[in-house]
Amino acid sequence: MSPPFPAPGFPAMDVAGRATRLRERFDEATCDALLVSRLVNTRYLTGFTGSAGTLVVSRDELVLVTDGRYRDQAAEQLAAAGVEARIEIAQTAATQQELLAAATAGIARLGLEAAHVSWATQRRYAGEWFPDADVVATEGLVEALRQYKDDGELSRMAAAAALADAALATVRHRLGEGPTEAELALELDSEVRRLGADGASFETIVASGPNGAKPHARPGHRRISEGDLVVIDFGALVDGYHSDMTRTTVVGSASPTQQRMLDVVLASQAAGVAAVRGGVECAEVDRACRAVIDDAGWGEAFLHGTGHGVGLDIHEDPRVARSSTATLGVDHVVTVEPGVYLPEHGGVRIEDTVVVTATGSRLLTHAPKEPNLP
Ligand code: ZN
Ligand code: ZN
């Protein structure tokens, strides 16, 4: 369970204002109401963190249909978030259908979140549940709002990032003591929780030696040893908000190639962060990172996009990649995480999470990038 909402000590988030901003997008999306089926979007719009529920956002009201397990929790969380909504409790699929049909009565064009409704569900909605409405596919309506973080959100993300910084500082020296990847990941996860996070932001990556050349390797039973590059990519979760950071450590001394990889990725990452500013295209940030790695002759060894938005999801809009058509806005939060992956030498990735400002960016992740153990 999440801590009481809002978490003590953080500035309040303007949860209630979000539905208003969503409604302003209805005309463009050619819908009169949105049926929110993605739970994280329901959380964003209402503060409700339950594992089941459907939210109807119409022009003049919010209706949350959930089940008996969440009767009290839904009421408490919406009240705490300052959100006015009708909460309806359904005990069966049939009642759920009735309640949603009632909540959408008279709505001519009902928007669905097309990227999150299965084909079968869409057919059921259009044919049986809402036969009197035109069911309209919408994409990314709530996600577009979620890109812009308010002060309450930024303070939660800063707390998550600071907590991850502290956890790494406590655990990192152990890399020299020969733990397995899985042992080190467990220690890091435990430290993150011990320091007060609700949990790890995602499955922690500790990838050593040849495993480091696989950008998303899972921690295994390989023992970390002298001469390894070790990629650690992890984060903390605070009141629903994620942090995301990667640091690469060399155990013992780096080979000349490993040292060059570390230098090139560090320069690439700095170039990417320097390119971040409100109004800049995401593809431009990707280009800034890629140019440094291309110049070093390792363009083919940079196997993924440069970064992504972070917030209530660990990966959210905007994507920072070659093919991205998005533009950075002030108060977006994105990662910059170039890497070079060479199976014979290992992997190097360095990742920061930054808040986009009008003139540049502000780092949320502050752990030192020094690759050598003290
Ligand atoms: Zn990461
Ligand atoms: Zn990331």
mmCIF file of C-alpha atoms and ligand atoms in Angstrom:
data_model
loop_
_atom_site.group_PDB
_atom_site.id
_atom_site.type_symbol
_atom_site.label_atom_id
_atom_site.label_comp_id
_atom_site.label_asym_id
_atom_site.label_seq_id
_atom_site.Cartn_x
_atom_site.Cartn_y
_atom_site.Cartn_z
ATOM 1 C CA MET A 1 0.000 0.000 0.000
ATOM 2 C CA SER A 2 1.124 3.509 -0.720
ATOM 3 C CA PRO A 3 1.608 5.882 2.166
ATOM 4 C CA PRO A 4 -1.272 8.199 3.104
ATOM 5 C CA PHE A 5 -2.022 10.560 0.273
ATOM 6 C CA PRO A 6 -0.672 13.206 0.043
ATOM 7 C CA ALA A 7 2.602 12.116 1.603
ATOM 8 C CA PRO A 8 3.513 14.212 4.619
ATOM 9 C CA GLY A 9 6.124 16.877 4.001
ATOM 10 C CA PHE A 10 5.586 17.375 0.278
ATOM 11 C CA PRO A 11 3.863 20.367 -1.282
ATOM 12 C CA ALA A 12 0.339 19.514 -2.415
ATOM 13 C CA MET A 13 -0.224 18.589 -6.039
ATOM 14 C CA ASP A 14 -2.979 20.287 -7.995
ATOM 15 C CA VAL A 15 -4.837 17.056 -8.663
ATOM 16 C CA ALA A 16 -8.260 18.656 -8.961
ATOM 17 C CA GLY A 17 -7.147 21.019 -11.755
ATOM 18 C CA ARG A 18 -6.075 18.163 -13.997
ATOM 19 C CA ALA A 19 -9.545 17.105 -15.165
ATOM 20 C CA THR A 20 -10.214 20.711 -16.181
ATOM 21 C CA ARG A 21 -7.105 20.734 -18.366
ATOM 22 C CA LEU A 22 -8.081 17.359 -19.799
ATOM 23 C CA ARG A 23 -11.518 18.659 -20.803
ATOM 24 C CA GLU A 24 -9.851 21.472 -22.741
ATOM 25 C CA ARG A 25 -8.483 18.776 -25.033
ATOM 26 C CA PHE A 26 -11.833 17.120 -25.780
ATOM 27 C CA ASP A 27 -12.724 19.250 -28.815
ATOM 28 C CA GLU A 28 -9.473 18.486 -30.567
ATOM 29 C CA ALA A 29 -9.904 14.797 -29.742
ATOM 30 C CA THR A 30 -13.520 14.990 -31.006
ATOM 31 C CA CYS A 31 -14.976 13.454 -27.868
ATOM 32 C CA ASP A 32 -17.440 14.699 -25.243
ATOM 33 C CA ALA A 33 -16.097 12.506 -22.453
ATOM 34 C CA LEU A 34 -13.178 10.193 -21.801
ATOM 35 C CA LEU A 35 -13.416 6.696 -20.367
ATOM 36 C CA VAL A 36 -10.120 6.354 -18.517
ATOM 37 C CA SER A 37 -9.107 2.712 -18.304
ATOM 38 C CA ARG A 38 -5.404 3.170 -17.576
ATOM 39 C CA LEU A 39 -5.095 3.074 -13.797
ATOM 40 C CA VAL A 40 -2.065 5.346 -13.670
ATOM 41 C CA ASN A 41 -4.078 7.989 -15.513
ATOM 42 C CA THR A 42 -6.926 7.579 -13.037
ATOM 43 C CA ARG A 43 -4.391 8.061 -10.268
ATOM 44 C CA TYR A 44 -3.142 11.230 -11.942
ATOM 45 C CA LEU A 45 -6.655 12.639 -12.317
ATOM 46 C CA THR A 46 -8.053 11.655 -8.920
ATOM 47 C CA GLY A 47 -5.358 10.467 -6.508
ATOM 48 C CA PHE A 48 -6.938 6.993 -6.431
ATOM 49 C CA THR A 49 -4.269 4.254 -6.218
ATOM 50 C CA GLY A 50 -6.440 1.117 -6.237
ATOM 51 C CA SER A 51 -5.765 -1.778 -8.577
ATOM 52 C CA ALA A 52 -9.153 -1.690 -10.298
ATOM 53 C CA GLY A 53 -11.394 1.116 -11.445
ATOM 54 C CA THR A 54 -12.723 2.986 -14.440
ATOM 55 C CA LEU A 55 -13.049 6.732 -14.509
ATOM 56 C CA VAL A 56 -15.479 8.702 -16.646
ATOM 57 C CA VAL A 57 -14.448 12.297 -17.224
ATOM 58 C CA SER A 58 -17.364 14.130 -18.802
ATOM 59 C CA ARG A 59 -17.773 17.853 -19.356
ATOM 60 C CA ASP A 60 -19.399 18.374 -15.979
ATOM 61 C CA GLU A 61 -18.484 15.532 -13.668
ATOM 62 C CA LEU A 62 -16.105 12.760 -12.699
ATOM 63 C CA VAL A 63 -17.439 9.285 -11.985
ATOM 64 C CA LEU A 64 -15.146 6.612 -10.561
ATOM 65 C CA VAL A 65 -16.481 3.074 -10.782
ATOM 66 C CA THR A 66 -14.523 0.647 -8.640
ATOM 67 C CA ASP A 67 -15.279 -2.372 -6.450
ATOM 68 C CA GLY A 68 -16.013 -2.977 -2.776
ATOM 69 C CA ARG A 69 -12.360 -3.472 -1.825
ATOM 70 C CA TYR A 70 -11.807 0.211 -2.515
ATOM 71 C CA ARG A 71 -14.999 1.714 -1.101
ATOM 72 C CA ASP A 72 -13.265 3.536 1.775
ATOM 73 C CA GLN A 73 -9.887 4.015 0.133
ATOM 74 C CA ALA A 74 -11.365 5.697 -2.936
ATOM 75 C CA ALA A 75 -13.400 8.117 -0.830
ATOM 76 C CA GLU A 76 -10.418 8.940 1.382
ATOM 77 C CA GLN A 77 -7.934 9.411 -1.438
ATOM 78 C CA LEU A 78 -10.186 11.588 -3.578
ATOM 79 C CA ALA A 79 -11.061 13.743 -0.577
ATOM 80 C CA ALA A 80 -7.371 14.096 0.346
ATOM 81 C CA ALA A 81 -6.567 15.119 -3.223
ATOM 82 C CA GLY A 82 -9.374 17.691 -3.216
ATOM 83 C CA VAL A 83 -11.139 15.961 -6.105
ATOM 84 C CA GLU A 84 -14.902 16.022 -6.334
ATOM 85 C CA ALA A 85 -16.261 12.927 -7.985
ATOM 86 C CA ARG A 86 -19.094 10.485 -7.743
ATOM 87 C CA ILE A 87 -17.768 7.139 -6.511
ATOM 88 C CA GLU A 88 -19.791 4.104 -7.535
ATOM 89 C CA ILE A 89 -19.104 0.645 -6.171
ATOM 90 C CA ALA A 90 -19.729 -2.307 -8.487
ATOM 91 C CA GLN A 91 -19.625 -5.877 -7.157
ATOM 92 C CA THR A 92 -20.055 -7.648 -10.493
ATOM 93 C CA ALA A 93 -19.190 -7.030 -14.131
ATOM 94 C CA ALA A 94 -22.906 -6.582 -14.817
ATOM 95 C CA THR A 95 -23.251 -3.815 -12.219
ATOM 96 C CA GLN A 96 -20.081 -2.235 -13.505
ATOM 97 C CA GLN A 97 -21.611 -2.133 -16.977
ATOM 98 C CA GLU A 98 -24.851 -0.621 -15.625
ATOM 99 C CA LEU A 99 -23.000 2.027 -13.624
ATOM 100 C CA LEU A 100 -20.781 3.013 -16.540
ATOM 101 C CA ALA A 101 -23.749 3.095 -18.903
ATOM 102 C CA ALA A 102 -25.528 5.417 -16.472
ATOM 103 C CA ALA A 103 -22.445 7.609 -16.082
ATOM 104 C CA THR A 104 -22.164 8.011 -19.851
ATOM 105 C CA ALA A 105 -25.886 8.401 -20.608
ATOM 106 C CA GLY A 106 -26.498 11.166 -23.117
ATOM 107 C CA ILE A 107 -22.855 11.338 -24.211
ATOM 108 C CA ALA A 108 -22.697 11.334 -28.010
ATOM 109 C CA ARG A 109 -19.000 10.722 -28.486
ATOM 110 C CA LEU A 110 -17.196 8.667 -25.848
ATOM 111 C CA GLY A 111 -13.410 8.696 -26.037
ATOM 112 C CA LEU A 112 -11.447 5.527 -25.243
ATOM 113 C CA GLU A 113 -7.744 5.344 -24.498
ATOM 114 C CA ALA A 114 -6.921 3.503 -27.697
ATOM 115 C CA ALA A 115 -3.438 2.430 -26.672
ATOM 116 C CA HIS A 116 -4.792 0.702 -23.544
ATOM 117 C CA VAL A 117 -8.079 -0.879 -24.595
ATOM 118 C CA SER A 118 -7.871 -4.354 -26.092
ATOM 119 C CA TRP A 119 -9.614 -5.144 -29.338
ATOM 120 C CA ALA A 120 -12.043 -7.412 -27.482
ATOM 121 C CA THR A 121 -12.885 -4.681 -24.959
ATOM 122 C CA GLN A 122 -13.388 -2.085 -27.666
ATOM 123 C CA ARG A 123 -15.839 -4.403 -29.422
ATOM 124 C CA ARG A 124 -17.698 -5.061 -26.178
ATOM 125 C CA TYR A 125 -17.867 -1.342 -25.341
ATOM 126 C CA ALA A 126 -19.052 -0.333 -28.803
ATOM 127 C CA GLY A 127 -21.514 -3.198 -29.258
ATOM 128 C CA GLU A 128 -22.901 -3.951 -25.792
ATOM 129 C CA TRP A 129 -21.897 -1.462 -23.135
ATOM 130 C CA PHE A 130 -22.353 1.881 -24.860
ATOM 131 C CA PRO A 131 -24.540 1.167 -27.917
ATOM 132 C CA ASP A 132 -25.967 4.700 -27.998
ATOM 133 C CA ALA A 133 -22.608 6.470 -28.122
ATOM 134 C CA ASP A 134 -20.028 6.757 -30.854
ATOM 135 C CA VAL A 135 -16.910 5.222 -29.390
ATOM 136 C CA VAL A 136 -13.920 7.359 -30.399
ATOM 137 C CA ALA A 137 -10.247 6.336 -30.318
ATOM 138 C CA THR A 138 -8.065 8.874 -28.491
ATOM 139 C CA GLU A 139 -4.361 8.701 -27.888
ATOM 140 C CA GLY A 140 -2.218 10.179 -25.174
ATOM 141 C CA LEU A 141 -4.705 12.777 -23.869
ATOM 142 C CA VAL A 142 -3.818 12.306 -20.206
ATOM 143 C CA GLU A 143 -0.221 11.360 -21.012
ATOM 144 C CA ALA A 144 0.296 14.719 -22.712
ATOM 145 C CA LEU A 145 -0.754 16.531 -19.514
ATOM 146 C CA ARG A 146 1.384 14.254 -17.371
ATOM 147 C CA GLN A 147 4.541 15.455 -19.131
ATOM 148 C CA TYR A 148 4.291 18.799 -17.301
ATOM 149 C CA LYS A 149 5.145 18.334 -13.637
ATOM 150 C CA ASP A 150 3.869 20.681 -10.939
ATOM 151 C CA ASP A 151 5.884 21.608 -7.837
ATOM 152 C CA GLY A 152 4.341 18.816 -5.811
ATOM 153 C CA GLU A 153 5.359 16.257 -8.408
ATOM 154 C CA LEU A 154 8.844 17.709 -8.810
ATOM 155 C CA SER A 155 9.458 17.607 -5.076
ATOM 156 C CA ARG A 156 8.455 13.930 -4.930
ATOM 157 C CA MET A 157 10.752 13.126 -7.839
ATOM 158 C CA ALA A 158 13.610 15.095 -6.285
ATOM 159 C CA ALA A 159 13.119 13.169 -3.043
ATOM 160 C CA ALA A 160 13.155 9.858 -4.919
ATOM 161 C CA ALA A 161 16.337 10.832 -6.757
ATOM 162 C CA ALA A 162 18.068 12.039 -3.572
ATOM 163 C CA LEU A 163 17.180 8.814 -1.867
ATOM 164 C CA ALA A 164 18.688 6.801 -4.729
ATOM 165 C CA ASP A 165 21.849 8.947 -4.586
ATOM 166 C CA ALA A 166 22.183 8.150 -0.889
ATOM 167 C CA ALA A 167 21.536 4.430 -1.393
ATOM 168 C CA LEU A 168 24.232 4.164 -4.058
ATOM 169 C CA ALA A 169 26.719 6.061 -1.910
ATOM 170 C CA THR A 170 26.162 3.521 0.872
ATOM 171 C CA VAL A 171 26.347 0.389 -1.253
ATOM 172 C CA ARG A 172 28.788 1.164 -4.066
ATOM 173 C CA HIS A 173 32.020 0.386 -2.175
ATOM 174 C CA ARG A 174 30.878 -3.229 -1.913
ATOM 175 C CA LEU A 175 31.539 -3.663 -5.643
ATOM 176 C CA GLY A 176 35.192 -4.197 -4.687
ATOM 177 C CA GLU A 177 34.317 -7.060 -2.310
ATOM 178 C CA GLY A 178 33.307 -9.549 -5.001
ATOM 179 C CA PRO A 179 29.531 -9.793 -4.585
ATOM 180 C CA THR A 180 27.362 -11.360 -7.271
ATOM 181 C CA GLU A 181 25.234 -8.992 -9.356
ATOM 182 C CA ALA A 182 22.100 -10.296 -7.638
ATOM 183 C CA GLU A 183 23.573 -9.752 -4.157
ATOM 184 C CA LEU A 184 24.524 -6.182 -4.970
ATOM 185 C CA ALA A 185 21.087 -5.479 -6.507
ATOM 186 C CA LEU A 186 19.414 -6.831 -3.369
ATOM 187 C CA GLU A 187 21.552 -4.609 -1.152
ATOM 188 C CA LEU A 188 20.764 -1.572 -3.230
ATOM 189 C CA ASP A 189 17.029 -2.336 -3.211
ATOM 190 C CA SER A 190 17.081 -2.890 0.546
ATOM 191 C CA GLU A 191 18.933 0.377 1.097
ATOM 192 C CA VAL A 192 16.438 2.252 -1.068
ATOM 193 C CA ARG A 193 13.619 0.918 1.106
ATOM 194 C CA ARG A 194 15.500 1.412 4.342
ATOM 195 C CA LEU A 195 15.926 5.082 3.443
ATOM 196 C CA GLY A 196 12.171 5.462 3.092
ATOM 197 C CA ALA A 197 11.209 4.774 -0.512
ATOM 198 C CA ASP A 198 8.016 2.831 -1.192
ATOM 199 C CA GLY A 199 10.133 0.479 -3.293
ATOM 200 C CA ALA A 200 12.465 0.243 -6.218
ATOM 201 C CA SER A 201 11.450 2.280 -9.228
ATOM 202 C CA PHE A 202 11.844 -0.752 -11.518
ATOM 203 C CA GLU A 203 13.852 -3.983 -11.485
ATOM 204 C CA THR A 204 17.373 -2.859 -10.590
ATOM 205 C CA ILE A 205 20.032 -3.522 -13.217
ATOM 206 C CA VAL A 206 23.485 -4.574 -12.019
ATOM 207 C CA ALA A 207 25.335 -5.764 -15.123
ATOM 208 C CA SER A 208 28.999 -6.648 -14.884
ATOM 209 C CA GLY A 209 31.671 -7.618 -17.399
ATOM 210 C CA PRO A 210 30.169 -9.080 -20.589
ATOM 211 C CA ASN A 211 26.648 -8.752 -19.120
ATOM 212 C CA GLY A 212 27.114 -4.987 -19.136
ATOM 213 C CA ALA A 213 27.113 -5.083 -22.927
ATOM 214 C CA LYS A 214 23.410 -6.013 -22.773
ATOM 215 C CA PRO A 215 21.687 -2.716 -21.957
ATOM 216 C CA HIS A 216 18.843 -4.329 -20.001
ATOM 217 C CA ALA A 217 20.574 -7.355 -18.477
ATOM 218 C CA ARG A 218 18.955 -8.749 -15.328
ATOM 219 C CA PRO A 219 21.191 -9.205 -12.288
ATOM 220 C CA GLY A 220 22.422 -12.779 -12.158
ATOM 221 C CA HIS A 221 24.831 -14.952 -10.243
ATOM 222 C CA ARG A 222 27.968 -13.690 -11.946
ATOM 223 C CA ARG A 223 30.539 -12.626 -9.379
ATOM 224 C CA ILE A 224 31.792 -9.066 -9.891
ATOM 225 C CA SER A 225 35.551 -9.102 -10.225
ATOM 226 C CA GLU A 226 38.697 -7.151 -11.013
ATOM 227 C CA GLY A 227 38.674 -5.527 -14.437
ATOM 228 C CA ASP A 228 34.859 -5.408 -14.716
ATOM 229 C CA LEU A 229 32.842 -2.465 -15.822
ATOM 230 C CA VAL A 230 29.640 -2.552 -13.767
ATOM 231 C CA VAL A 231 26.510 -0.782 -15.013
ATOM 232 C CA ILE A 232 24.051 0.020 -12.207
ATOM 233 C CA ASP A 233 20.698 1.401 -13.350
ATOM 234 C CA PHE A 234 18.063 1.838 -10.661
ATOM 235 C CA GLY A 235 15.712 4.222 -8.943
ATOM 236 C CA ALA A 236 13.428 4.844 -6.004
ATOM 237 C CA LEU A 237 9.662 5.174 -5.846
ATOM 238 C CA VAL A 238 8.183 7.936 -3.670
ATOM 239 C CA ASP A 239 4.414 8.443 -3.494
ATOM 240 C CA GLY A 240 3.990 6.995 -6.987
ATOM 241 C CA TYR A 241 6.809 9.000 -8.567
ATOM 242 C CA HIS A 242 9.919 7.335 -9.985
ATOM 243 C CA SER A 243 13.564 8.236 -10.145
ATOM 244 C CA ASP A 244 15.989 6.830 -12.704
ATOM 245 C CA MET A 245 19.793 6.928 -12.684
ATOM 246 C CA THR A 246 22.675 4.917 -14.128
ATOM 247 C CA ARG A 247 26.279 4.970 -13.039
ATOM 248 C CA THR A 248 29.132 2.822 -14.342
ATOM 249 C CA THR A 249 31.953 1.748 -12.054
ATOM 250 C CA VAL A 250 35.222 0.086 -12.974
ATOM 251 C CA VAL A 251 36.464 -2.470 -10.469
ATOM 252 C CA GLY A 252 40.255 -2.291 -10.288
ATOM 253 C CA SER A 253 41.824 -0.385 -13.141
ATOM 254 C CA ALA A 254 40.267 0.211 -16.532
ATOM 255 C CA SER A 255 41.882 -1.115 -19.709
ATOM 256 C CA PRO A 256 42.706 1.591 -22.276
ATOM 257 C CA THR A 257 39.540 0.737 -24.236
ATOM 258 C CA GLN A 258 37.385 0.741 -21.107
ATOM 259 C CA GLN A 259 38.832 4.106 -20.087
ATOM 260 C CA ARG A 260 38.054 5.497 -23.526
ATOM 261 C CA MET A 261 34.484 4.137 -23.310
ATOM 262 C CA LEU A 262 34.058 5.836 -19.936
ATOM 263 C CA ASP A 263 35.437 9.140 -21.268
ATOM 264 C CA VAL A 264 33.353 9.072 -24.458
ATOM 265 C CA VAL A 265 30.081 8.235 -22.697
ATOM 266 C CA LEU A 266 30.731 10.879 -20.043
ATOM 267 C CA ALA A 267 31.295 13.495 -22.767
ATOM 268 C CA SER A 268 28.270 12.276 -24.721
ATOM 269 C CA GLN A 269 26.038 12.444 -21.664
ATOM 270 C CA ALA A 270 27.261 15.948 -20.827
ATOM 271 C CA ALA A 271 26.589 17.051 -24.415
ATOM 272 C CA GLY A 272 23.070 15.636 -24.173
ATOM 273 C CA VAL A 273 22.323 17.402 -20.891
ATOM 274 C CA ALA A 274 23.752 20.641 -22.314
ATOM 275 C CA ALA A 275 21.335 20.369 -25.250
ATOM 276 C CA VAL A 276 18.263 20.147 -23.001
ATOM 277 C CA ARG A 277 16.158 23.311 -22.855
ATOM 278 C CA GLY A 278 12.479 24.184 -23.147
ATOM 279 C CA GLY A 279 11.526 24.394 -26.841
ATOM 280 C CA VAL A 280 14.302 22.083 -28.064
ATOM 281 C CA GLU A 281 13.308 19.015 -30.072
ATOM 282 C CA CYS A 282 13.915 15.713 -28.317
ATOM 283 C CA ALA A 283 15.627 14.432 -31.466
ATOM 284 C CA GLU A 284 18.162 17.251 -31.079
ATOM 285 C CA VAL A 285 19.164 15.998 -27.616
ATOM 286 C CA ASP A 286 19.561 12.528 -29.096
ATOM 287 C CA ARG A 287 21.732 13.960 -31.884
ATOM 288 C CA ALA A 288 23.943 15.791 -29.378
ATOM 289 C CA CYS A 289 24.649 12.531 -27.521
ATOM 290 C CA ARG A 290 25.048 10.461 -30.661
ATOM 291 C CA ALA A 291 27.470 12.886 -32.321
ATOM 292 C CA VAL A 292 30.090 12.370 -29.596
ATOM 293 C CA ILE A 293 29.781 8.582 -29.755
ATOM 294 C CA ASP A 294 29.778 8.597 -33.579
ATOM 295 C CA ASP A 295 32.977 10.658 -33.566
ATOM 296 C CA ALA A 296 34.601 8.052 -31.360
ATOM 297 C CA GLY A 297 33.672 5.396 -33.934
ATOM 298 C CA TRP A 298 31.179 3.621 -31.679
ATOM 299 C CA GLY A 299 27.903 4.777 -33.238
ATOM 300 C CA GLU A 300 26.888 1.148 -33.845
ATOM 301 C CA ALA A 301 27.544 0.323 -30.186
ATOM 302 C CA PHE A 302 25.004 2.886 -28.865
ATOM 303 C CA LEU A 303 22.114 0.458 -28.962
ATOM 304 C CA HIS A 304 19.153 2.433 -27.665
ATOM 305 C CA GLY A 305 17.459 5.807 -27.590
ATOM 306 C CA THR A 306 18.910 8.625 -25.501
ATOM 307 C CA GLY A 307 16.194 8.950 -22.904
ATOM 308 C CA HIS A 308 12.569 9.155 -21.856
ATOM 309 C CA GLY A 309 10.150 11.058 -19.703
ATOM 310 C CA VAL A 310 9.790 9.952 -16.073
ATOM 311 C CA GLY A 311 6.971 10.493 -13.606
ATOM 312 C CA LEU A 312 4.162 8.222 -12.449
ATOM 313 C CA ASP A 313 5.599 5.773 -14.995
ATOM 314 C CA ILE A 314 9.266 4.947 -15.268
ATOM 315 C CA HIS A 315 9.019 5.335 -19.053
ATOM 316 C CA GLU A 316 6.607 7.978 -20.257
ATOM 317 C CA ASP A 317 6.347 10.780 -22.784
ATOM 318 C CA PRO A 318 8.300 12.412 -24.221
ATOM 319 C CA ARG A 319 10.683 9.890 -25.774
ATOM 320 C CA VAL A 320 14.147 11.279 -26.387
ATOM 321 C CA ALA A 321 15.209 9.415 -29.502
ATOM 322 C CA ARG A 322 16.308 9.843 -33.084
ATOM 323 C CA SER A 323 12.789 9.241 -34.348
ATOM 324 C CA SER A 324 11.023 11.359 -31.731
ATOM 325 C CA THR A 325 8.849 14.197 -33.020
ATOM 326 C CA ALA A 326 8.320 15.620 -29.511
ATOM 327 C CA THR A 327 9.570 18.956 -28.231
ATOM 328 C CA LEU A 328 10.792 19.512 -24.688
ATOM 329 C CA GLY A 329 8.607 21.768 -22.560
ATOM 330 C CA VAL A 330 9.445 23.608 -19.352
ATOM 331 C CA ASP A 331 8.772 21.281 -16.361
ATOM 332 C CA HIS A 332 9.085 18.122 -18.407
ATOM 333 C CA VAL A 333 11.305 15.584 -16.663
ATOM 334 C CA VAL A 334 13.486 13.445 -18.920
ATOM 335 C CA THR A 335 16.509 11.187 -18.715
ATOM 336 C CA VAL A 336 19.706 11.516 -20.728
ATOM 337 C CA GLU A 337 21.361 8.095 -20.865
ATOM 338 C CA PRO A 338 23.722 7.325 -23.725
ATOM 339 C CA GLY A 339 25.795 4.157 -23.615
ATOM 340 C CA VAL A 340 28.419 2.140 -25.451
ATOM 341 C CA TYR A 341 28.198 -1.659 -25.382
ATOM 342 C CA LEU A 342 31.117 -3.828 -26.505
ATOM 343 C CA PRO A 343 30.861 -7.541 -25.596
ATOM 344 C CA GLU A 344 34.641 -7.975 -25.194
ATOM 345 C CA HIS A 345 35.008 -4.948 -22.908
ATOM 346 C CA GLY A 346 31.632 -4.560 -21.220
ATOM 347 C CA GLY A 347 29.149 -1.729 -21.139
ATOM 348 C CA VAL A 348 29.166 1.895 -20.087
ATOM 349 C CA ARG A 349 25.993 3.906 -19.545
ATOM 350 C CA ILE A 350 25.580 7.134 -17.616
ATOM 351 C CA GLU A 351 22.090 8.427 -16.934
ATOM 352 C CA ASP A 352 20.753 11.493 -15.218
ATOM 353 C CA THR A 353 17.181 12.626 -14.766
ATOM 354 C CA VAL A 354 16.725 16.338 -15.397
ATOM 355 C CA VAL A 355 13.947 18.897 -15.111
ATOM 356 C CA VAL A 356 13.628 20.981 -18.280
ATOM 357 C CA THR A 357 13.784 24.742 -17.681
ATOM 358 C CA ALA A 358 13.446 27.755 -19.988
ATOM 359 C CA THR A 359 17.207 28.193 -20.128
ATOM 360 C CA GLY A 360 18.486 24.626 -19.763
ATOM 361 C CA SER A 361 17.878 21.980 -17.148
ATOM 362 C CA ARG A 362 18.188 21.144 -13.493
ATOM 363 C CA LEU A 363 19.646 17.793 -12.390
ATOM 364 C CA LEU A 364 17.621 15.630 -10.036
ATOM 365 C CA THR A 365 20.266 12.892 -9.843
ATOM 366 C CA HIS A 366 23.510 13.956 -8.197
ATOM 367 C CA ALA A 367 25.568 10.804 -7.524
ATOM 368 C CA PRO A 368 29.203 11.320 -8.576
ATOM 369 C CA LYS A 369 30.120 10.018 -12.035
ATOM 370 C CA GLU A 370 33.678 9.111 -10.999
ATOM 371 C CA PRO A 371 34.077 5.527 -12.293
ATOM 372 C CA ASN A 372 36.783 4.393 -9.872
ATOM 373 C CA LEU A 373 36.092 3.053 -6.407
ATOM 374 C CA PRO A 374 37.732 5.073 -3.637
HETATM 375 ZN ZN ZN B 1 17.646 3.922 -15.942
HETATM 376 ZN ZN ZN B 2 16.060 5.465 -18.058
#
